[in-house]
CSV table of C-alpha atoms in Angstrom, one decimal:
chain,number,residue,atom,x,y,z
A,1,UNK,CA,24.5,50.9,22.0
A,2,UNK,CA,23.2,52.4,25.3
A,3,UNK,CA,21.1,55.7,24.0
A,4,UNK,CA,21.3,55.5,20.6
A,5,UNK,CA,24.0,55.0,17.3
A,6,UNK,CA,25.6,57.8,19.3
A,7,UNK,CA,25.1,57.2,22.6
A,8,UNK,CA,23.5,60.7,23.2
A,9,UNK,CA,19.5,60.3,23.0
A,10,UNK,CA,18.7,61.6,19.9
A,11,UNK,CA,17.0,59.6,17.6
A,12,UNK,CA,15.8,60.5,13.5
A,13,UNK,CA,12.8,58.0,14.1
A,14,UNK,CA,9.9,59.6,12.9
A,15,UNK,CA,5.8,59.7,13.0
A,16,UNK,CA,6.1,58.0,16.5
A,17,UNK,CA,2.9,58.3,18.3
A,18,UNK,CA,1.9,60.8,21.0
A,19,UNK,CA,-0.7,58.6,22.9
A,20,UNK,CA,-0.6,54.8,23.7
A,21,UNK,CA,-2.1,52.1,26.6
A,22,UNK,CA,-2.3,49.1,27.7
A,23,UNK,CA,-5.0,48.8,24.5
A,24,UNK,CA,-3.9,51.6,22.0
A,25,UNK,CA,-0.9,51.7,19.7
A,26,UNK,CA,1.1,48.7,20.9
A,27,UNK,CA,1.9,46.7,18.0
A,28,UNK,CA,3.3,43.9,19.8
A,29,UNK,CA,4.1,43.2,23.8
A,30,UNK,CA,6.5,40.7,24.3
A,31,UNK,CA,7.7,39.1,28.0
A,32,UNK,CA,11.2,38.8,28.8
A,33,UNK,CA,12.5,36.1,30.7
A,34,UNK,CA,14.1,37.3,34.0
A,35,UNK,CA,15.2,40.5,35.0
A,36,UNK,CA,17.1,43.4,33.9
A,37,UNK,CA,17.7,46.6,33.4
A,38,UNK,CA,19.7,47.2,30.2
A,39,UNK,CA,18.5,48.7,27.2
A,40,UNK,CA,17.2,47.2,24.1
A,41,UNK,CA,19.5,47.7,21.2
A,42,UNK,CA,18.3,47.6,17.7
A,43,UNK,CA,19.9,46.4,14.2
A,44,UNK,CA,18.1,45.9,11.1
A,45,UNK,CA,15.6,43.1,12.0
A,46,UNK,CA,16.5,42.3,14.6
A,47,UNK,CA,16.7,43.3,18.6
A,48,UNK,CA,18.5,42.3,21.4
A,49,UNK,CA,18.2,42.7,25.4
A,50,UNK,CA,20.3,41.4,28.2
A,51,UNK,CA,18.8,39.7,31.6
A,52,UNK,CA,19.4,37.6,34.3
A,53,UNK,CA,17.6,34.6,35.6
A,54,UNK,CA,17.3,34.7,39.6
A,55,UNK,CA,16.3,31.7,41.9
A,56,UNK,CA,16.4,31.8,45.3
A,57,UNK,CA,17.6,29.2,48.1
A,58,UNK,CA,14.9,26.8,47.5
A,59,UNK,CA,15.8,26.8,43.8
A,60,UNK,CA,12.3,29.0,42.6
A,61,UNK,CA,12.5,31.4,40.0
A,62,UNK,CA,12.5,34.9,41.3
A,63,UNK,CA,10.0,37.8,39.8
A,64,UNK,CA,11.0,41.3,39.3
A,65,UNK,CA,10.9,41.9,43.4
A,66,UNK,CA,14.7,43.1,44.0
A,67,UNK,CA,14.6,42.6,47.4
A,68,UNK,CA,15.0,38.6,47.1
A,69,UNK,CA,17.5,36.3,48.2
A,70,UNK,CA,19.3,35.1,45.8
A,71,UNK,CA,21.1,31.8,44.9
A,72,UNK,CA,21.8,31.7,42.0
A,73,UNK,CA,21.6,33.7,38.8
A,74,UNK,CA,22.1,33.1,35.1
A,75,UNK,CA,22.5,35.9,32.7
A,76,UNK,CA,22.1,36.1,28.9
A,77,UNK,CA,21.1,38.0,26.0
A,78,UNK,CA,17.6,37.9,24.8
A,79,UNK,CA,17.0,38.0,20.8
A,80,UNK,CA,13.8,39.2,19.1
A,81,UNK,CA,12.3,39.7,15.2
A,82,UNK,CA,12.1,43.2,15.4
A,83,UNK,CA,8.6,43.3,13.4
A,84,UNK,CA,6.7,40.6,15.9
A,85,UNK,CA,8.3,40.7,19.0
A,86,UNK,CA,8.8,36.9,18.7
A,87,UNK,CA,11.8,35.6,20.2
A,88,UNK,CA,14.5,34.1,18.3
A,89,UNK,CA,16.8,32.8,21.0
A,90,UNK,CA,17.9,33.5,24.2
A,91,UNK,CA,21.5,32.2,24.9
A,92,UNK,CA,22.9,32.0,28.7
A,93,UNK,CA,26.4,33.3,28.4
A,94,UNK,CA,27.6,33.2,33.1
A,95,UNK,CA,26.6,31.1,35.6
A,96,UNK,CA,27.4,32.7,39.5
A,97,UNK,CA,26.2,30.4,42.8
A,98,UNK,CA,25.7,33.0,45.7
A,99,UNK,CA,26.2,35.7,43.6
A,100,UNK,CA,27.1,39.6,45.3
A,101,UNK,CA,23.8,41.3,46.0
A,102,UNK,CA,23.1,44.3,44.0
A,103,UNK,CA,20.9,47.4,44.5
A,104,UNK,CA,17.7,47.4,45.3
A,105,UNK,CA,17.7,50.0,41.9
A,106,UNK,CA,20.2,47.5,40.1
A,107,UNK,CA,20.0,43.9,38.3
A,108,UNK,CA,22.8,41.4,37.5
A,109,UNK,CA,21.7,42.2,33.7
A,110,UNK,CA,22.3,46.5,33.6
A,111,UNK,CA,24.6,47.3,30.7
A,112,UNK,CA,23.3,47.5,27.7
A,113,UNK,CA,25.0,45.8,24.7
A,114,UNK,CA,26.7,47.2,21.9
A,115,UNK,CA,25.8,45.8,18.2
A,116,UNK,CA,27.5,46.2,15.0
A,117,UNK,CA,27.2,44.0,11.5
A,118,UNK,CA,27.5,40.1,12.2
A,119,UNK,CA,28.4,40.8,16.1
A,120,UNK,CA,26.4,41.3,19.6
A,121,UNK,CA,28.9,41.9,22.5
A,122,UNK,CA,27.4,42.1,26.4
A,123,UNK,CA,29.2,42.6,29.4
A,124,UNK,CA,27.6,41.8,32.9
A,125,UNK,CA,30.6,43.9,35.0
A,126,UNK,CA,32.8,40.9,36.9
A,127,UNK,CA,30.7,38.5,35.7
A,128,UNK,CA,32.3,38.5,32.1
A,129,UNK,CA,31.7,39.7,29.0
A,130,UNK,CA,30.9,38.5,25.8
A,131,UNK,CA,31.0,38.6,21.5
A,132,UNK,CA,28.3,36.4,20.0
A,133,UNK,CA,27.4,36.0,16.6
A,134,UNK,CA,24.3,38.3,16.5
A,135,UNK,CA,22.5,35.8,14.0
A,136,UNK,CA,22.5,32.5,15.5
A,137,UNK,CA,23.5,33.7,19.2
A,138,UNK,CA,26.9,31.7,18.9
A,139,UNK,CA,29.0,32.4,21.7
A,140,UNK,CA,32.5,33.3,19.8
A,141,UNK,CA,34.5,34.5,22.8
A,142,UNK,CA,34.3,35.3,26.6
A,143,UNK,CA,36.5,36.8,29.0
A,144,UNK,CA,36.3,38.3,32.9
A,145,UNK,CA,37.7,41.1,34.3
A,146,UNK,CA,37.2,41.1,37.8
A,147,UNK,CA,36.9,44.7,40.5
A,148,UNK,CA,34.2,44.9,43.3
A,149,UNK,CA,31.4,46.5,42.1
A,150,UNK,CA,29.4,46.5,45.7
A,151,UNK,CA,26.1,47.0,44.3
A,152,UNK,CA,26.5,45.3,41.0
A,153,UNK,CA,27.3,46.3,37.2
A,154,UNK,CA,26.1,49.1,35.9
A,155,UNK,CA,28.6,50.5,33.0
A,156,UNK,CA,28.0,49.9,29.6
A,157,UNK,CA,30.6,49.0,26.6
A,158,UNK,CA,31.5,50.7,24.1
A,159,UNK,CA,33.3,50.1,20.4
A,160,UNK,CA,36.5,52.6,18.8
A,161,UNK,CA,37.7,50.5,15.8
A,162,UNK,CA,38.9,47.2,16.8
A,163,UNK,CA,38.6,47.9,20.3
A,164,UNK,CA,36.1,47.1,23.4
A,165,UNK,CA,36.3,49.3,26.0
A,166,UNK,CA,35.0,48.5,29.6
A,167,UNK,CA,34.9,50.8,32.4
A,168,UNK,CA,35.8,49.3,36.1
A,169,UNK,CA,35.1,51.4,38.1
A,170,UNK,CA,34.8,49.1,41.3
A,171,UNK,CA,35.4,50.3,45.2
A,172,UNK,CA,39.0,48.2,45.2
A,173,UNK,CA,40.2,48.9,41.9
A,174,UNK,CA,39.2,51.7,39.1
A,175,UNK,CA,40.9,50.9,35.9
A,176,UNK,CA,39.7,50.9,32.1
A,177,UNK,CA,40.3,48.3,29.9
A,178,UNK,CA,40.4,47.6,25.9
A,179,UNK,CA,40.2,44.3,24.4
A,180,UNK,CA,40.3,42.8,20.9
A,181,UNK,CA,37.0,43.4,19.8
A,182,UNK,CA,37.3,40.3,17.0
A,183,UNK,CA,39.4,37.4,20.1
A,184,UNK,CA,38.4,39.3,23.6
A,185,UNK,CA,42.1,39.3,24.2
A,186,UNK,CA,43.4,42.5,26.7
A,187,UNK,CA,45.0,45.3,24.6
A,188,UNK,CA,45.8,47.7,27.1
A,189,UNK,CA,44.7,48.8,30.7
A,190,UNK,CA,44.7,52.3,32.2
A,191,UNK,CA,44.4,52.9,36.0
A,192,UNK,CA,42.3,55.9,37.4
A,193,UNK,CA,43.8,59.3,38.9
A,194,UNK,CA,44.2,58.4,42.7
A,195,UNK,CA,41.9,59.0,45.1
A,196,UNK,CA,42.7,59.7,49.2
A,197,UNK,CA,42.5,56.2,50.9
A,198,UNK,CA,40.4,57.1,54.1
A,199,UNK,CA,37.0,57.6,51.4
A,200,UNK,CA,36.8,54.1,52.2
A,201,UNK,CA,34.2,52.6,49.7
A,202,UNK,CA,33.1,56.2,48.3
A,203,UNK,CA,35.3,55.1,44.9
A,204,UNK,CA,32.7,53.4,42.2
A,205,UNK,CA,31.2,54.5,39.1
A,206,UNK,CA,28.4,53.2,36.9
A,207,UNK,CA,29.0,55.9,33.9
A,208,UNK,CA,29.4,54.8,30.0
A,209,UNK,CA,32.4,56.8,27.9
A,210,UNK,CA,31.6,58.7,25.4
A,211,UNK,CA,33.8,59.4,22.3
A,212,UNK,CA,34.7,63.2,21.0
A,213,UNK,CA,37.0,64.9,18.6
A,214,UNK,CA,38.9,68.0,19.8
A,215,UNK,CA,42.4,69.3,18.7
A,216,UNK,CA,42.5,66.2,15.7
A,217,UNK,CA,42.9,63.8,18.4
A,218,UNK,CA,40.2,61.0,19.3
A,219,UNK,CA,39.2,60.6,22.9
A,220,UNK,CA,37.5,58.4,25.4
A,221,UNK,CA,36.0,60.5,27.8
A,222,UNK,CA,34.7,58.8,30.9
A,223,UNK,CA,33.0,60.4,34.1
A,224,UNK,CA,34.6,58.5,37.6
A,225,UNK,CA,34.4,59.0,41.0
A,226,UNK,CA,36.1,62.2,42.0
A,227,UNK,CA,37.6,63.0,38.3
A,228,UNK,CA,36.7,62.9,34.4
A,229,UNK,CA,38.9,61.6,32.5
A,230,UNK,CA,40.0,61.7,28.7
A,231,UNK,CA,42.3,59.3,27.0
A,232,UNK,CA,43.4,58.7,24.4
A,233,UNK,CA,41.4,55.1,22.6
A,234,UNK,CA,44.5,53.8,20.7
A,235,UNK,CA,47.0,53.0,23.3
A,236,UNK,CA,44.9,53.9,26.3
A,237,UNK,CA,47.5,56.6,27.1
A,238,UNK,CA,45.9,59.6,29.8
A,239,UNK,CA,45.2,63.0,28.0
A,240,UNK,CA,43.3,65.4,30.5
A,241,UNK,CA,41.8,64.8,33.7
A,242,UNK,CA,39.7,67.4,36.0
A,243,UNK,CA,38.5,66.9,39.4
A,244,UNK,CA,35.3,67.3,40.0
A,245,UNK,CA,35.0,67.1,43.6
A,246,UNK,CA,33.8,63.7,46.2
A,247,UNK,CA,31.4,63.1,44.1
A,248,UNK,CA,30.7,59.0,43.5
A,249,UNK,CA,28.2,56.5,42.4
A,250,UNK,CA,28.2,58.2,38.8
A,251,UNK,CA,26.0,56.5,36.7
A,252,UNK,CA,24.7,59.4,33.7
A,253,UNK,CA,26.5,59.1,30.7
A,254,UNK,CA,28.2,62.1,29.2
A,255,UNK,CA,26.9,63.7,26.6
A,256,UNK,CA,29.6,66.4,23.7
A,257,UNK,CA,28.4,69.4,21.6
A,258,UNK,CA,29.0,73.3,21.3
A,259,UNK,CA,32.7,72.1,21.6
A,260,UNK,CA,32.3,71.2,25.4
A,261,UNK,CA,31.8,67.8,27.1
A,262,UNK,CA,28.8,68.0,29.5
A,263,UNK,CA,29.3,65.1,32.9
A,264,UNK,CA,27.6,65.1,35.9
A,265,UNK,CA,29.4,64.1,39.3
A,266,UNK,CA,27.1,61.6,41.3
A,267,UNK,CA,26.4,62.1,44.5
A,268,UNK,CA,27.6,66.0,44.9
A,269,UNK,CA,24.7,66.6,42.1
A,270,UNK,CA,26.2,69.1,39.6
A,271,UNK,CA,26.4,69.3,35.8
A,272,UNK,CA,29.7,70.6,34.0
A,273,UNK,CA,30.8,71.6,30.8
A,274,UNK,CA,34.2,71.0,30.2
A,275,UNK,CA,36.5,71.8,27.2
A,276,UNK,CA,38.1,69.0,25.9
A,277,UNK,CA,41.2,70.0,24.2
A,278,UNK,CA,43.5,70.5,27.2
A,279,UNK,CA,46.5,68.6,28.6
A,280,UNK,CA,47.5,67.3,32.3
A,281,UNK,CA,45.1,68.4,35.3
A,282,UNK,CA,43.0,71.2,33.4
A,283,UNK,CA,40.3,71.6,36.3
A,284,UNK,CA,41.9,75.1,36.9
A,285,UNK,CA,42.0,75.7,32.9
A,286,UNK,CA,38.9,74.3,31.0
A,287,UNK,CA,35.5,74.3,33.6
A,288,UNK,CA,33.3,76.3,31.0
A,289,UNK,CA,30.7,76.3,33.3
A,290,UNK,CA,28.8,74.6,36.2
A,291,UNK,CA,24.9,74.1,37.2
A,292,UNK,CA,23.8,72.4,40.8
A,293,UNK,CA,20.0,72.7,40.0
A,294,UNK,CA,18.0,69.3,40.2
A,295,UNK,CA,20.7,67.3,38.8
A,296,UNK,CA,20.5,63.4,38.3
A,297,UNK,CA,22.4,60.5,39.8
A,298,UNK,CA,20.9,58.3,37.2
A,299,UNK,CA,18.9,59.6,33.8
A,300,UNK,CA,21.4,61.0,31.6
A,301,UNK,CA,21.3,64.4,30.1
A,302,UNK,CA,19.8,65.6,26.8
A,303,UNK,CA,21.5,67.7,24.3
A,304,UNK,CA,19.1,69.0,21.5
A,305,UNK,CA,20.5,72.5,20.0
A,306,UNK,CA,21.5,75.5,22.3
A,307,UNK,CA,19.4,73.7,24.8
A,308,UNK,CA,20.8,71.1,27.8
A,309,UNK,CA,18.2,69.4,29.7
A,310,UNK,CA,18.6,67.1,33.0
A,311,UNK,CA,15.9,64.8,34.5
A,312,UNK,CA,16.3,64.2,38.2
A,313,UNK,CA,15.4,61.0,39.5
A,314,UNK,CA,12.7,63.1,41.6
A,315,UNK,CA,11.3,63.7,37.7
A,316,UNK,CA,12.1,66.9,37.9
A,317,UNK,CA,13.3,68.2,33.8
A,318,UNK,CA,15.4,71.2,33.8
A,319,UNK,CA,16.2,73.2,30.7
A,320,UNK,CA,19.8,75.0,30.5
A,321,UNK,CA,21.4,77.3,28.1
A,322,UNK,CA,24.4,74.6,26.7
A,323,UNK,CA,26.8,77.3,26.2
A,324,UNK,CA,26.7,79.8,29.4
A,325,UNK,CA,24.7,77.5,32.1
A,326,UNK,CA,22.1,79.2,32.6
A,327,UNK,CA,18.6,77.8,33.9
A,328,UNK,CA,15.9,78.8,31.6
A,329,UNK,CA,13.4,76.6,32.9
A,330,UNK,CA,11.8,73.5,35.0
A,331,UNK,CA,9.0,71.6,34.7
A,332,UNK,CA,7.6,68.6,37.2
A,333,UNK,CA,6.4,64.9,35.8
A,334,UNK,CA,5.1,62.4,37.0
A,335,UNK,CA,7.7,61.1,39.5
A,336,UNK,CA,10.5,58.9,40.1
A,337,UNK,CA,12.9,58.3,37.3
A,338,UNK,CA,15.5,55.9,36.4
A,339,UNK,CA,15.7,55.6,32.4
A,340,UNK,CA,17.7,58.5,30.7
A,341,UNK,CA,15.2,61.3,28.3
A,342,UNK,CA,14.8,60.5,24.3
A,343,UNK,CA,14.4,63.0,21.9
A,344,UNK,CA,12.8,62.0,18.7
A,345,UNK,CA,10.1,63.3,16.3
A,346,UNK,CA,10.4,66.8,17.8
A,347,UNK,CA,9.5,65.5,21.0
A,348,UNK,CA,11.3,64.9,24.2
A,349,UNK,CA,10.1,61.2,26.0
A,350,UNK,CA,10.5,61.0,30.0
A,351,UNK,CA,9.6,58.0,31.0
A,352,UNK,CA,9.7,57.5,35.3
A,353,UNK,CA,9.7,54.3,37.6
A,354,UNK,CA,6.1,53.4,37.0
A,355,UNK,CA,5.4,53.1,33.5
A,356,UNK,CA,4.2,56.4,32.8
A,357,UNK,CA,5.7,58.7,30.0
A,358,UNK,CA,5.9,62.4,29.7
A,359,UNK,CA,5.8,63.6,26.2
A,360,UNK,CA,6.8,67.2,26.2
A,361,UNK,CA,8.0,69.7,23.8
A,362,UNK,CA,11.4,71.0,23.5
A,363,UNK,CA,12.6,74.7,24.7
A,364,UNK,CA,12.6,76.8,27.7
A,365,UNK,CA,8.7,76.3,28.3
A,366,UNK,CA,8.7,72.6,28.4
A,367,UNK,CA,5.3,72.5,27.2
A,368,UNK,CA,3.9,69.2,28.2
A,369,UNK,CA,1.9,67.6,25.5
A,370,UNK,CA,0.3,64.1,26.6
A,371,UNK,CA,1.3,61.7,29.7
A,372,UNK,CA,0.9,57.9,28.8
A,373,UNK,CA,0.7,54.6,31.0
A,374,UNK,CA,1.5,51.3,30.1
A,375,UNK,CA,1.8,48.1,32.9
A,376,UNK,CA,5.0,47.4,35.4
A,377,UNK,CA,8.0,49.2,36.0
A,378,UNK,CA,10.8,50.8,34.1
A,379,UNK,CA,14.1,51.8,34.4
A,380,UNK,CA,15.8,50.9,31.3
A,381,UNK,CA,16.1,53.5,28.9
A,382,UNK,CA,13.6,53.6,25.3
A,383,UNK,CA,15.4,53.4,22.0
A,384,UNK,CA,13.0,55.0,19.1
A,385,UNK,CA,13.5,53.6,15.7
A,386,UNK,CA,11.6,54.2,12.2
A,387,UNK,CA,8.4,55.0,13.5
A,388,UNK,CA,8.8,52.9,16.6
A,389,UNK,CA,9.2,53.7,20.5
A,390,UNK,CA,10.7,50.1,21.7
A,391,UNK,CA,10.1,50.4,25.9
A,392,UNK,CA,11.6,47.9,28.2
A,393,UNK,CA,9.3,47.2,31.6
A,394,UNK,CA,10.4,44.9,34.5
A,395,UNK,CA,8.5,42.3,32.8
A,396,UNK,CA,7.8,42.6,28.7
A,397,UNK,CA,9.2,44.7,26.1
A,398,UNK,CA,6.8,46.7,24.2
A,399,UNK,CA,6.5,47.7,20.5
A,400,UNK,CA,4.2,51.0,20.4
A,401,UNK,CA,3.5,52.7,17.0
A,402,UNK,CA,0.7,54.5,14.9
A,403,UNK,CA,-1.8,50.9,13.7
């Protein structure tokens, strides 16, 4: 799923390397048809990728340039052998003439899929969503659940049990939805807290929930515009809520540990730690603690110990202590950034708009160790596995590792 088996950045990949280019340590460098901007996601063998094919008014293919007219766009799910990079199918799953026009820092292909055993499912916001047999790319159901994003998709799914949960978090409607995982069929619909009507459009959210345990009871916590939110998976009935402000346009995803759940709030810039075992409106009740210091509208945070560290989309990586809030340090790379930090191998991977990654080590001093380069653009985030770092340009999707 989006940032890892549990959705949090940390990865138990090992002996990744600490230099590559263009011509050292890619195993394999594979393009992508179209455009997009989810994450790979990894099983087994096997690797998948959602993106979009774009043609313009006079029916030609569009590159990666965002600022295009578009016509017409077909989005899918790419499929490749994990240990070549050679593609095993790629299945269009929607079809939209004159489609919405998305953000110049958006694609009609953003969320990232979530894979189990036998199953791929992929949701494109409005546009539908999707289970597939993950082996042959069979499309077993569909469904579409519309809102008005704006500036297109940009939540990704997420599985408890039998259940698919989508966030829509759109500027007419915010609501959260569960479907049957195994027939796509709606099992329950929750709408957001209110928000004042006269904040006209200031309403969406791009954020991915996260699951937690607190009190013996599961939750679904999700970060919205104006207000975090917990509820309970099952029936989809509202456990805590805290309001967080105006802020909007959330896209990090939260991140749990220490016995607190950690959410930024979009565009007011902030970082809060919040405890999750409360009941009704806790905002008075269960803030731990707040930071304002650099924070991201886009990468999400990184967890790893006592430490919590942000990436701005400046590129600016600040270290926090996760239980008081307390800065400890900052450190500068290379620019801006749109993917969300890994931490694997003992490392921590920033990787900004332009293809080059940070490799720095963990703690207050944010040592950095090595910067690399490879071609294009990124802003999907890198998913490590065995002794693999799997990283998604605007173009190809690269396999880099120790030859």
């Amino acid at each position: 799923q989006f940032r890892g088996p549990n959705g949090d950045g940390i990865s138990d990949a090992k002996n990744l390397p600490l230099t590559w280019s263009e011509t050292s340590n890619v195993v394999w460098k594979t393009a992508i048809p179209g455009r997009g901007r989810s994450s790979p996601v990894i099983l087994g063998d096997r690797i998948w990728l959602t993106t979009a094919i774009e043609t313009n008014p006079r029916n030609e293919r569009v590159g990666p340039d965002p600022s295009t007219i578009v016509d017409h766009v077909e989005q899918g799910v790419v499929c490749l052998d994990r240990a070549t990079g050679k593609q095993l199918y790629h299945v269009t799953l929607f079809r939209s003439d004159h489609p919405q026009p998305v953000h110049q820092l958006n694609s009609y292909a953003t969320p990232t899929p979530v894979a189990e055993p036998g199953k791929l499912y992929c949701d494109f916001g409005a546009f539908g969503t999707a289970c597939l047999d993950a082996a042959t790319g069979k499309v077993l159901w569909q469904r579409q659940l519309k809102v008005d994003h704006q500036v297109g998709p940009g939540s990704s799914p997420v599985i408890y049990k039998d259940l698919l949960i989508l966030m829509r978090d759109g500027r007419d409607e915010q609501y959260v939805a569960a479907l049957d995982k195994h027939t796509g069929k709606p099992v329950w619909r929750t709408d957001r807290p209110p928000i004042v009507a006269h904040i006209g459009n200031l309403k969406k959210s791009f954020s991915t929930p996260v699951f937690v345990e607190s009190g013996g009871r599961a939750q679904v916590v999700m970060v919205c515009a104006h207000w975090f939110v917990s509820l309970d998976p099952a029936p989809g009935r509202e456990l805590w809520r805290v309001k967080h402000g105006t802020g909007f346009s959330v896209a990090p995803r939260p991140v749990i540990g220490h016995g607190l759940v950690y959410c930024c709030t979009g565009m007011t810039r902030q970082l809060w730690a919040v405890r999750p075992d409360g009941q009704g409106d806790v905002t008075d009740t269960h803030v731990a603690w707040k930071a304002a210091s650099q924070i991201p509208m886009m990468p999400s945070p990184l967890l790893v110990g006592r430490e919590i560290y942000t990436l701005s989309d400046q590129g600016i990586v600040t270290c926090y202590d996760a239980l008081a809030g307390v800065e400890l340090g900052q450190r500068a790379t290379g620019g801006p950034c749109g993917a969300s930090p890994l931490y694997a191998d003992g490392r921590i991977y920033i990787i900004n708009q332009k293809a080059e990654t940070t490799v720095l080590k963990p703690g207050k001093e944010l040592e950095k160790l090595v910067e690399n380069k490879l071609d294009g653009a990124v802003f999907a985030s890198p998913a490590a596995v065995g002794n693999a770092l799997y990283i998604r340009t605007d173009t190809h999707l690269y396999c880099v590792a120790q030859k």
